[in-house]
Coordinates of C-alpha atoms and ligand atoms in Angstrom, one line a residue:
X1 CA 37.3 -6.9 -14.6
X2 CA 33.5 -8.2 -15.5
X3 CA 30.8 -6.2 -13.1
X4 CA 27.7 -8.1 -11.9
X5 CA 25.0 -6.0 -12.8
X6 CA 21.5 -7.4 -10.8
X7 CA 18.0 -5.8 -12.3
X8 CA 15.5 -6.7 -9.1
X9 CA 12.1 -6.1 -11.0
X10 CA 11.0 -6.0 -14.9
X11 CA 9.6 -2.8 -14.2
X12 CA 9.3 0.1 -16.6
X13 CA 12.6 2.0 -15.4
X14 CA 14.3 -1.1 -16.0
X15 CA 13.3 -1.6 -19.6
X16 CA 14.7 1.8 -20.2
X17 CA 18.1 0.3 -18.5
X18 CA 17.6 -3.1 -20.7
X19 CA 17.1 -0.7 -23.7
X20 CA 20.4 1.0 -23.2
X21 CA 22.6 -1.8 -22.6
X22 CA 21.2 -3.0 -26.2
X23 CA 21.8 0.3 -27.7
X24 CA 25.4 0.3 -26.5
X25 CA 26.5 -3.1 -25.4
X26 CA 29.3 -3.1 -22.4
X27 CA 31.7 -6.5 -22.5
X28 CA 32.6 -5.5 -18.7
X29 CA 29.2 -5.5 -17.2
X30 CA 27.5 -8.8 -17.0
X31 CA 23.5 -7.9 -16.4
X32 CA 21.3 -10.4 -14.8
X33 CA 17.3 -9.8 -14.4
X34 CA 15.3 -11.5 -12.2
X35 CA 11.4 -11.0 -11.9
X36 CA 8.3 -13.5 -11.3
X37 CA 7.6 -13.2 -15.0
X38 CA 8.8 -13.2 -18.3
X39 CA 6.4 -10.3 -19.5
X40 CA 5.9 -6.9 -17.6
X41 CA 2.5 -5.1 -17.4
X42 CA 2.6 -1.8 -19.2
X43 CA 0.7 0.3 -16.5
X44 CA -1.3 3.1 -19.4
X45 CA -2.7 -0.3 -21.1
X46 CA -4.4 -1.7 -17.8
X47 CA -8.0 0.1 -18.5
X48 CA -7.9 -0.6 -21.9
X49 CA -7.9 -4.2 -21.2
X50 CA -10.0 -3.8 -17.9
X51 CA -12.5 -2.6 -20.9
X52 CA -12.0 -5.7 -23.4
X53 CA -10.6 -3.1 -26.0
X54 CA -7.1 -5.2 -26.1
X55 CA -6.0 -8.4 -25.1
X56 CA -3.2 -8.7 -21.8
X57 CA -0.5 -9.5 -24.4
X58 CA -1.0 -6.6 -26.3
X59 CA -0.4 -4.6 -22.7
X60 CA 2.9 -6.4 -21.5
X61 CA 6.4 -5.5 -22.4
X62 CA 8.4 -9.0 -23.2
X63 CA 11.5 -8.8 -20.7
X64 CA 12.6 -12.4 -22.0
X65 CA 13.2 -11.1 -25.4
X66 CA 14.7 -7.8 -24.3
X67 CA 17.1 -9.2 -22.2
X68 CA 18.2 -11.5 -25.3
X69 CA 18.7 -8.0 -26.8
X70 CA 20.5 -6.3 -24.1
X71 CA 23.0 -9.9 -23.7
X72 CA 21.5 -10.2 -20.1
X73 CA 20.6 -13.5 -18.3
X74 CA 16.6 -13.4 -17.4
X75 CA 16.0 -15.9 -14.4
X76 CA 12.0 -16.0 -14.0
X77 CA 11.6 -16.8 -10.2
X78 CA 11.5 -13.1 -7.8
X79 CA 13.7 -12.3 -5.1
X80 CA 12.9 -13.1 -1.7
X81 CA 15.7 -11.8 0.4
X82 CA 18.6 -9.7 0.0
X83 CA 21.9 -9.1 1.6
X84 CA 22.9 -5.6 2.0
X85 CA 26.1 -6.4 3.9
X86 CA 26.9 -9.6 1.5
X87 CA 25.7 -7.8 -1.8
X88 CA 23.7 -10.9 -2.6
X89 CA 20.0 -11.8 -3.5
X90 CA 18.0 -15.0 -3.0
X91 CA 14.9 -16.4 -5.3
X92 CA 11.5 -17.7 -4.1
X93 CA 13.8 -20.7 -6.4
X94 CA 16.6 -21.2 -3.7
X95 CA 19.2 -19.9 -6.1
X96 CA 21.5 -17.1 -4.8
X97 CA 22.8 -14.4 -6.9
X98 CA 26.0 -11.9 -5.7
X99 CA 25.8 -8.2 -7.5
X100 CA 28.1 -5.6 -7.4
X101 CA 25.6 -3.0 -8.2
X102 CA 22.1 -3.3 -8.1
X103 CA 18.9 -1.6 -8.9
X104 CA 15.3 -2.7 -7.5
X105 CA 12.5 -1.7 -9.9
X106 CA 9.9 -4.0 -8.3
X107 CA 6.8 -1.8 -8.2
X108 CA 4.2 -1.5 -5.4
X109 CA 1.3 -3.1 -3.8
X110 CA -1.5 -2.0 -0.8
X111 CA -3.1 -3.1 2.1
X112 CA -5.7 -5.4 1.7
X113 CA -8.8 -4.3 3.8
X114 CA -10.0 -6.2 7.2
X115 CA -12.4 -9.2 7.1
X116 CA -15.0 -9.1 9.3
X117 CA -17.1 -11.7 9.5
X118 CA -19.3 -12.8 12.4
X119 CA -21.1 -15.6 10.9
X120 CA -18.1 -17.2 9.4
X121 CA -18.0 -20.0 12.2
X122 CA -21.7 -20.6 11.5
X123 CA -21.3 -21.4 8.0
X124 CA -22.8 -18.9 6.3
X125 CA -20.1 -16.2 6.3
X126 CA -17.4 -16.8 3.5
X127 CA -19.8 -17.2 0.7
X128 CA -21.9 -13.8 2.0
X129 CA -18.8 -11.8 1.5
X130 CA -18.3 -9.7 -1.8
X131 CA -15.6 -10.6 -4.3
X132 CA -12.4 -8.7 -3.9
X133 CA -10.1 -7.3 -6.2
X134 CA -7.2 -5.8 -5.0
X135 CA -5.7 -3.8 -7.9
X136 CA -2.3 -4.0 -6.6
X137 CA 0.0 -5.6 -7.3
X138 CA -0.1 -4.9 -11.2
X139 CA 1.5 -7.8 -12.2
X140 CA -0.6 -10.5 -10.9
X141 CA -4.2 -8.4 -11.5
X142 CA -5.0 -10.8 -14.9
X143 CA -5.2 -14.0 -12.0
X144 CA -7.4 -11.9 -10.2
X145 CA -9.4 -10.2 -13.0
X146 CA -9.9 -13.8 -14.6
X147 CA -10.5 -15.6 -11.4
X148 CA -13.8 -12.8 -10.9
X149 CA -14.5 -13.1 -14.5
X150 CA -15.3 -16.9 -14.2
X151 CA -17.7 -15.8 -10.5
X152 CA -19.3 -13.4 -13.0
X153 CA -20.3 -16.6 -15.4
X154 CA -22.1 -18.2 -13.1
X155 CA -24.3 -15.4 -12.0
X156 CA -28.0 -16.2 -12.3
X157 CA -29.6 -14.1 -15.2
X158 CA -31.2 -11.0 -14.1
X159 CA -29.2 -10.5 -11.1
X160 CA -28.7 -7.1 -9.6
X161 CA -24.8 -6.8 -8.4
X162 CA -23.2 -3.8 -6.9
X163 CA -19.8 -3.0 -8.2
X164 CA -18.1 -1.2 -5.3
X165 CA -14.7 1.2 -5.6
X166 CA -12.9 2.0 -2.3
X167 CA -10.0 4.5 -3.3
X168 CA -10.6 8.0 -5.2
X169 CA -7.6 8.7 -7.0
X170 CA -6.7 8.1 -10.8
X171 CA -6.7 4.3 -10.7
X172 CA -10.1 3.6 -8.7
X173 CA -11.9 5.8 -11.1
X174 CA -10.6 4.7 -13.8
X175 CA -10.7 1.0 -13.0
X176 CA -14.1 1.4 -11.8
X177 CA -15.2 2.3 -15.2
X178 CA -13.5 -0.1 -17.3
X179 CA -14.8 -3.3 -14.8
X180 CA -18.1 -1.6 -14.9
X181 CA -17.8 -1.2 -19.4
X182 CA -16.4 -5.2 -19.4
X183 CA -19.0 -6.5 -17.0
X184 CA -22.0 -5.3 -19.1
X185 CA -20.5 -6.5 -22.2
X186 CA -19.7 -9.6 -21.1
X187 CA -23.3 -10.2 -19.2
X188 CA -25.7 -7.9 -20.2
X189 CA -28.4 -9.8 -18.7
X190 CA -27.3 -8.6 -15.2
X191 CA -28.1 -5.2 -13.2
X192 CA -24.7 -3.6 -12.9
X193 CA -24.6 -0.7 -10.5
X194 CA -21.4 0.9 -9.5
X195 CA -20.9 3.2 -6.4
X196 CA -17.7 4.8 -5.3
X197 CA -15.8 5.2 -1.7
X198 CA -13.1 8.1 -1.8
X199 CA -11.6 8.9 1.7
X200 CA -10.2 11.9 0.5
X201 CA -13.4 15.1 0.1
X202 CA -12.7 15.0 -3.5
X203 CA -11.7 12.6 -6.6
X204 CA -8.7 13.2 -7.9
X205 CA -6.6 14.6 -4.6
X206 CA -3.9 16.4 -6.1
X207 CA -5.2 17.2 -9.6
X208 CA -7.0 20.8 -11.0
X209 CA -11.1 21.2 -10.1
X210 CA -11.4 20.8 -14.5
X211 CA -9.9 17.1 -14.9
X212 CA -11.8 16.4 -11.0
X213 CA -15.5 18.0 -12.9
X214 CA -14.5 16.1 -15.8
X215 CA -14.3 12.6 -13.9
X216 CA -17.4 13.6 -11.6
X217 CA -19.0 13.8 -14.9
X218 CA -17.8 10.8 -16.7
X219 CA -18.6 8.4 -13.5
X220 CA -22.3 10.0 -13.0
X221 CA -22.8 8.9 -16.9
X222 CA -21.2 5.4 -16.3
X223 CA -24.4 5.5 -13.4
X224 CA -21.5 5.3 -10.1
X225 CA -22.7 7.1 -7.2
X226 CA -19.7 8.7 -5.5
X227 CA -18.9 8.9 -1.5
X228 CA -16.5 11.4 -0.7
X229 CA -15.0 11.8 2.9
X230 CA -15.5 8.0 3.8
X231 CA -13.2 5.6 4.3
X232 CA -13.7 1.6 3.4
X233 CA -12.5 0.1 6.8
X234 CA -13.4 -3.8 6.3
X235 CA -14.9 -6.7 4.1
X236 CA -18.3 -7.7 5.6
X237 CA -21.1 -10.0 4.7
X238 CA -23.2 -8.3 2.1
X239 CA -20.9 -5.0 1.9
X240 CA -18.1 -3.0 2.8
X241 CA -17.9 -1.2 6.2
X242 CA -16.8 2.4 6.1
X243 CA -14.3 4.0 9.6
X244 CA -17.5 5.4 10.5
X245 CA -19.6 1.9 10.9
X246 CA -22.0 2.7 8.0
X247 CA -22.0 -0.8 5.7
X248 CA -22.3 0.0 1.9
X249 CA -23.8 -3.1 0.2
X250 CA -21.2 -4.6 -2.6
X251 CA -21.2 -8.2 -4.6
X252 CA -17.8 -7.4 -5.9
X253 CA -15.2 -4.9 -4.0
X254 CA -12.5 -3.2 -6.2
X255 CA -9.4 -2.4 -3.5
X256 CA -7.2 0.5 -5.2
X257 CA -6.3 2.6 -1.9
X258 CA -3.0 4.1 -2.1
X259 CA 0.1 1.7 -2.9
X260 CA 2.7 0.6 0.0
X261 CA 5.8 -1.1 0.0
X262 CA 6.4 -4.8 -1.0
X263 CA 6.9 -6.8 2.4
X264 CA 9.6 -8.6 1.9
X265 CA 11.6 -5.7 1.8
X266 CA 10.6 -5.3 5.6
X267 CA 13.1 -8.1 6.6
X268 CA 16.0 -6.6 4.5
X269 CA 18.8 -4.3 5.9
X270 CA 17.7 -1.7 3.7
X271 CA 16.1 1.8 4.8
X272 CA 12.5 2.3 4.5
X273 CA 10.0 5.3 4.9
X274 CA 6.7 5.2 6.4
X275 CA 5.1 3.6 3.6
X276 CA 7.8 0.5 3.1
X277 CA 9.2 2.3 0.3
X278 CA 13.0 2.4 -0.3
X279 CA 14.6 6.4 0.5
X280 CA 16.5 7.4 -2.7
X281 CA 18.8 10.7 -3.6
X282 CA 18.2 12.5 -6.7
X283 CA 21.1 10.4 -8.1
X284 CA 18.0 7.3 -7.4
X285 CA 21.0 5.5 -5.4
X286 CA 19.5 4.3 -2.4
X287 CA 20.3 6.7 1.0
X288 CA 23.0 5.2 2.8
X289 CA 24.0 2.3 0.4
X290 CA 26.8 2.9 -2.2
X291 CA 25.5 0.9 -5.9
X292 CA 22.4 0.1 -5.1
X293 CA 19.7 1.6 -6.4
X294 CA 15.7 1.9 -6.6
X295 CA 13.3 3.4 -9.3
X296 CA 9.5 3.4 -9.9
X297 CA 7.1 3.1 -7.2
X298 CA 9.4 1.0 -5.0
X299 CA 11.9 4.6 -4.3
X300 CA 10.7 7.1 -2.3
X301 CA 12.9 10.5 -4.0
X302 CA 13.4 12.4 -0.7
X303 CA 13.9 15.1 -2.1
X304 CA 10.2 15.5 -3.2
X305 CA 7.9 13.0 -2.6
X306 CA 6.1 11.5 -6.4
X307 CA 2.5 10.4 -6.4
X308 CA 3.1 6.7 -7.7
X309 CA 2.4 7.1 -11.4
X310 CA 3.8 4.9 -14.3
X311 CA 5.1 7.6 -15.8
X312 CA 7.4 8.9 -13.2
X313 CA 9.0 5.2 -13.7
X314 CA 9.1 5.8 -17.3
X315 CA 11.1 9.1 -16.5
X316 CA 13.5 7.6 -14.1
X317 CA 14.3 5.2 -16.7
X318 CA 17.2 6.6 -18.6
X319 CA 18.9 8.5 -16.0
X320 CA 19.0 4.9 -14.2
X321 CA 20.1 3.6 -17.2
X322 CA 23.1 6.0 -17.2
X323 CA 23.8 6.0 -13.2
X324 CA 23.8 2.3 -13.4
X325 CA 26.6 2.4 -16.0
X326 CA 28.7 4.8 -14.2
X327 CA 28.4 3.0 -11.0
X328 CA 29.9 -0.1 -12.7
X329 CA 33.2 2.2 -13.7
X330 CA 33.0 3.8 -10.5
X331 CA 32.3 7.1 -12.7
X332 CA 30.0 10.1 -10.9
X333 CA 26.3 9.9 -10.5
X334 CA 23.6 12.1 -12.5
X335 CA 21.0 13.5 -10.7
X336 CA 17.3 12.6 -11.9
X337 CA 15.1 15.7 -12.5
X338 CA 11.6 14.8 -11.6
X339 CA 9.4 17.0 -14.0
X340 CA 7.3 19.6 -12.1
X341 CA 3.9 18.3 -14.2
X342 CA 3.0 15.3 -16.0
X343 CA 0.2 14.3 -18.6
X344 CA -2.1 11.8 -16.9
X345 CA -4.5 10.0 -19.5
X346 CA -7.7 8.8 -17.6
X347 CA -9.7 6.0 -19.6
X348 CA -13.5 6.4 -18.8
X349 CA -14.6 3.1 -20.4
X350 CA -17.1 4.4 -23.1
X351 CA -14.8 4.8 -25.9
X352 CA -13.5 8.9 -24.1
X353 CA -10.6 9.3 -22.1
X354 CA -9.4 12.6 -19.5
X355 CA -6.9 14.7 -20.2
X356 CA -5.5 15.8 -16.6
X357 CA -2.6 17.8 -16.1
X358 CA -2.2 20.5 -13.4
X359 CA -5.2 23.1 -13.9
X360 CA -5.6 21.8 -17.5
X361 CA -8.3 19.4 -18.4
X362 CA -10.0 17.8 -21.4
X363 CA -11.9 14.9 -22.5
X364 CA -13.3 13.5 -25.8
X365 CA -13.5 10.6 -27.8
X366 CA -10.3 11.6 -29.5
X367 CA -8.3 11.9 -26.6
X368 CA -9.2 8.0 -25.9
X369 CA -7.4 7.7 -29.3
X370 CA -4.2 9.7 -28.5
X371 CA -3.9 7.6 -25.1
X372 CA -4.1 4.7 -27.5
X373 CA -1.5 5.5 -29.5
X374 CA 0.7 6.8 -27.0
X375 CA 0.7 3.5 -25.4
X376 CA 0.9 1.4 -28.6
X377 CA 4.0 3.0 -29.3
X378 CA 5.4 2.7 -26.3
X379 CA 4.4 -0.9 -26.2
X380 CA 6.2 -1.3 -29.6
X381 CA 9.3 0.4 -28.9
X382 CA 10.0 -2.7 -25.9
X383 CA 8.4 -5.5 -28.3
X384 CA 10.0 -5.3 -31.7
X385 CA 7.6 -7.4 -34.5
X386 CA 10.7 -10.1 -34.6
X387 CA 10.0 -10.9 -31.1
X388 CA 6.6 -12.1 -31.8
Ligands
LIG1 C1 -5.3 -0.4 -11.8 C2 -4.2 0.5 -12.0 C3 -4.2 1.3 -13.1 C4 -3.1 2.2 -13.3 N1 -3.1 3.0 -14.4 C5 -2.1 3.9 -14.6 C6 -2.0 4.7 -15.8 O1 -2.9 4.6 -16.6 N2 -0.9 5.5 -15.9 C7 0.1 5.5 -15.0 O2 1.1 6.3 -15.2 N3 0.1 4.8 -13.9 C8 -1.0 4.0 -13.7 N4 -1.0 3.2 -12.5 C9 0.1 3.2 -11.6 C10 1.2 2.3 -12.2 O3 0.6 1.0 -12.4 C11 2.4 2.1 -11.3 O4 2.8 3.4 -10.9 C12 3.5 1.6 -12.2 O5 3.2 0.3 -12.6 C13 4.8 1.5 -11.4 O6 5.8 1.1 -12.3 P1 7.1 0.3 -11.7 O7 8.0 0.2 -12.9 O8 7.6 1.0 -10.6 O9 6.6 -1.1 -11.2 P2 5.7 -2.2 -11.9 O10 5.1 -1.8 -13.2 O11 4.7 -2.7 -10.9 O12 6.7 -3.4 -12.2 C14 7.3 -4.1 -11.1 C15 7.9 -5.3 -11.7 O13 8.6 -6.0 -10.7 C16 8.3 -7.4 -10.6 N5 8.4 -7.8 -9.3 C17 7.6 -7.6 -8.2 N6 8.0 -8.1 -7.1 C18 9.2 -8.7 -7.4 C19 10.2 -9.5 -6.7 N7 10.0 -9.7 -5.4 N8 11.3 -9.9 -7.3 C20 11.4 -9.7 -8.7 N9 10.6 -9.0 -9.4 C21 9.5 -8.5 -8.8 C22 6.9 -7.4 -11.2 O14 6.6 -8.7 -11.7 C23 7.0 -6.4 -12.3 O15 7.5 -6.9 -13.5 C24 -2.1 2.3 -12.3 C25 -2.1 1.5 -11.2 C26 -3.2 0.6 -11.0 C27 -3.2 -0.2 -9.8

């Protein structure tokens, strides 16, 4: 009897599920993969193209071409409801889709900050207020990115525009950094200065004093003055307002607090933490619910909680692959080790990169190069040449 395999998500765990079914093709598992888009943003490429140094193709997996690959159906429309008690799934397209095991790999997104603004009714307020970008969700940031891009042509020359971060961790450095490098190269004519809001009393919550030192250093010679210990509350005219009431002036507003749950999955049947993320065991089957599963950011492992990382995705990936397999034969689970410290690779947007990884850090031009590579060949591995 044929199993109905449903892939929620083209997110890196799911490639490595992809990948396996091609590697070792099953005639009694019929996959099916539905995601808003064809290509899948490869999260260690995003401040390499932030910077200009590649273009967005060159960071996306195609999922169209690896489904070919794996013999799975790709439908390019994402899911909007699902079933827990009728196993079933429904697209933004209307179409409905019944599973007998299924796996949701469908990443993360945040919480967009208040807008305050008094003098909207007069007429004045919308155009006072800075530019957002909201780094989450990864997969539609090149709409945003462009969208701010195109603002930024228009600027008068000689203007002086603040760049603003709110979030301290990994991503709003980094991002910060890569905006700030791509800005100046693509108008030099304008005062760029970049300041950054971390709630937290240090960058890098979580990592060793060396990689935080490191990042201090690398922002202070990209020019960002850093906030620590203040929160960005709300969008306001001219700025950002911090919990405090102090306004920080800002023309453009990058958004990268800490990632939360999709809300869709709010009005499912399916258990959620805190956050809106989906409670898995170590097997990454979802607590409570027999063949379905979750992996990435969307799945909260109770059994230790994961900072939301790319790479824990990319580690979850094979033993997904596997559990996913055996759930279909009704074979028993694996459980997924998470691995007690992981390599983070921080770009700094001037042709250097950080080396972070519990009390170890390093930074150089050459380790810009070996993030590089790393990602090209991961890049590759999903995106053989004869899919080009
Ligand atoms: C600016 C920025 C930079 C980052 N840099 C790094 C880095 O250098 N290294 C690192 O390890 N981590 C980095 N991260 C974190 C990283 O992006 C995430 O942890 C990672 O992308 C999570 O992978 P995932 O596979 O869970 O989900 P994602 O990569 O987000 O993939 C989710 C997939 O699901 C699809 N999808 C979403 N909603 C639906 C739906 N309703 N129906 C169907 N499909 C849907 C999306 O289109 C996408 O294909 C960064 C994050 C940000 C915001």
């Amino acid at each position: 009897m044929t199993r109905q395999l449903l892939l929620i998500g083209a997110g890196h765990a799911h490639a490595f599920v992809l990948e396996a079914f091609a590697q070792r093709p099953d005639k009694t598992v019929s996959i099916t993969v539905v995601s808003d888009s064809p290509f899948a943003a490869y999260s260690g490429s995003v401040p390499a193209w932030l910077s200009g140094e590649c273009t967005l193709r060159e960071t996306q997996m195609d999922i169209a071409a690896l489904c070919q690959r794996a013999g799975a159906r790709f439908i390019a429309s994402p899911a909007v409801e699902f079933s827990t008690s009728e196993r079933q799934v429904t697209l933004a397209d209307g179409s409905v889709i019944a599973f007998d095991v299924a796996s949701f790999n469908v990443g993360s997104t945040l919480t967009l900050p208040q807008v305050i603004d008094p003098q909207g009714d007069a007429g004045i307020g919308a155009s006072a207020l800075p530019t957002l970008l909201a780094m989450r969700p990864l997969s539609s940031l090149h709409h945003r990115w462009q969208a701010l891009r195109e603002e930024v042509a228009q600027l008068p020359a000689g203007a002086r525009q603040s760049v603003v971060s709110v979030g301290g961790g990994a991503a709003g450095c980094e991002t910060l950094m890569s905006v700030l490098a791509q800005l100046h190269q693509q108008r030099p004519d304008i005062h760029w200065q970049g300041e950054l809001i971390s709630a937290a009393d240090t960058l890098l919550p979580g990592a060793g004093w060396l990689p935080r030192w490191l990042t201090a250093r690398a922002l202070t010679r990209a020019g960002v003055r850093v906030h620590t210990g203040v929160r960005g509350r709300a969008l306001v005219p001219g700025g950002v307002q911090t919990d405090t009431g102090e306004h920080i002036e800002a023309d453009i507003l990058l958004w990268a607090t800490g990632a939360v749950g999709q809300t869709w999955l709010q009005q499912t049947a399916l258990p959620l933490d805190e956050q809106g993320f989906i409670p898995v065991d170590a097997s990454l089957e979802v607590t409570g619910q027999p063949g379905i599963f979750a992996a990435g950011d969307c799945a909260a492992l109770r059994s230790s909680p994961l900072p939301k990382a790319g790479v824990y995705a990319v580690r979850m990936g094979p033993v997904l692959a596997e559990n996913l397999r055996a759930a279909c034969h009704g074979k028993p689970l694996t459980p997924w080790q998470p691995p007690r410290r992981v390599l983070a690779l921080i770009g700094t947007g001037d042709g250097r990169a950080i080396a972070s990884r519990g009390a170890m850090g390093f930074s150089g031009r050459w380790v810009w190069q070996w993030k590089k590579r790393i990602d090209a060949r991961f890049i590759a591995r999903f995106n053989p040449p004869f899919n080009d």
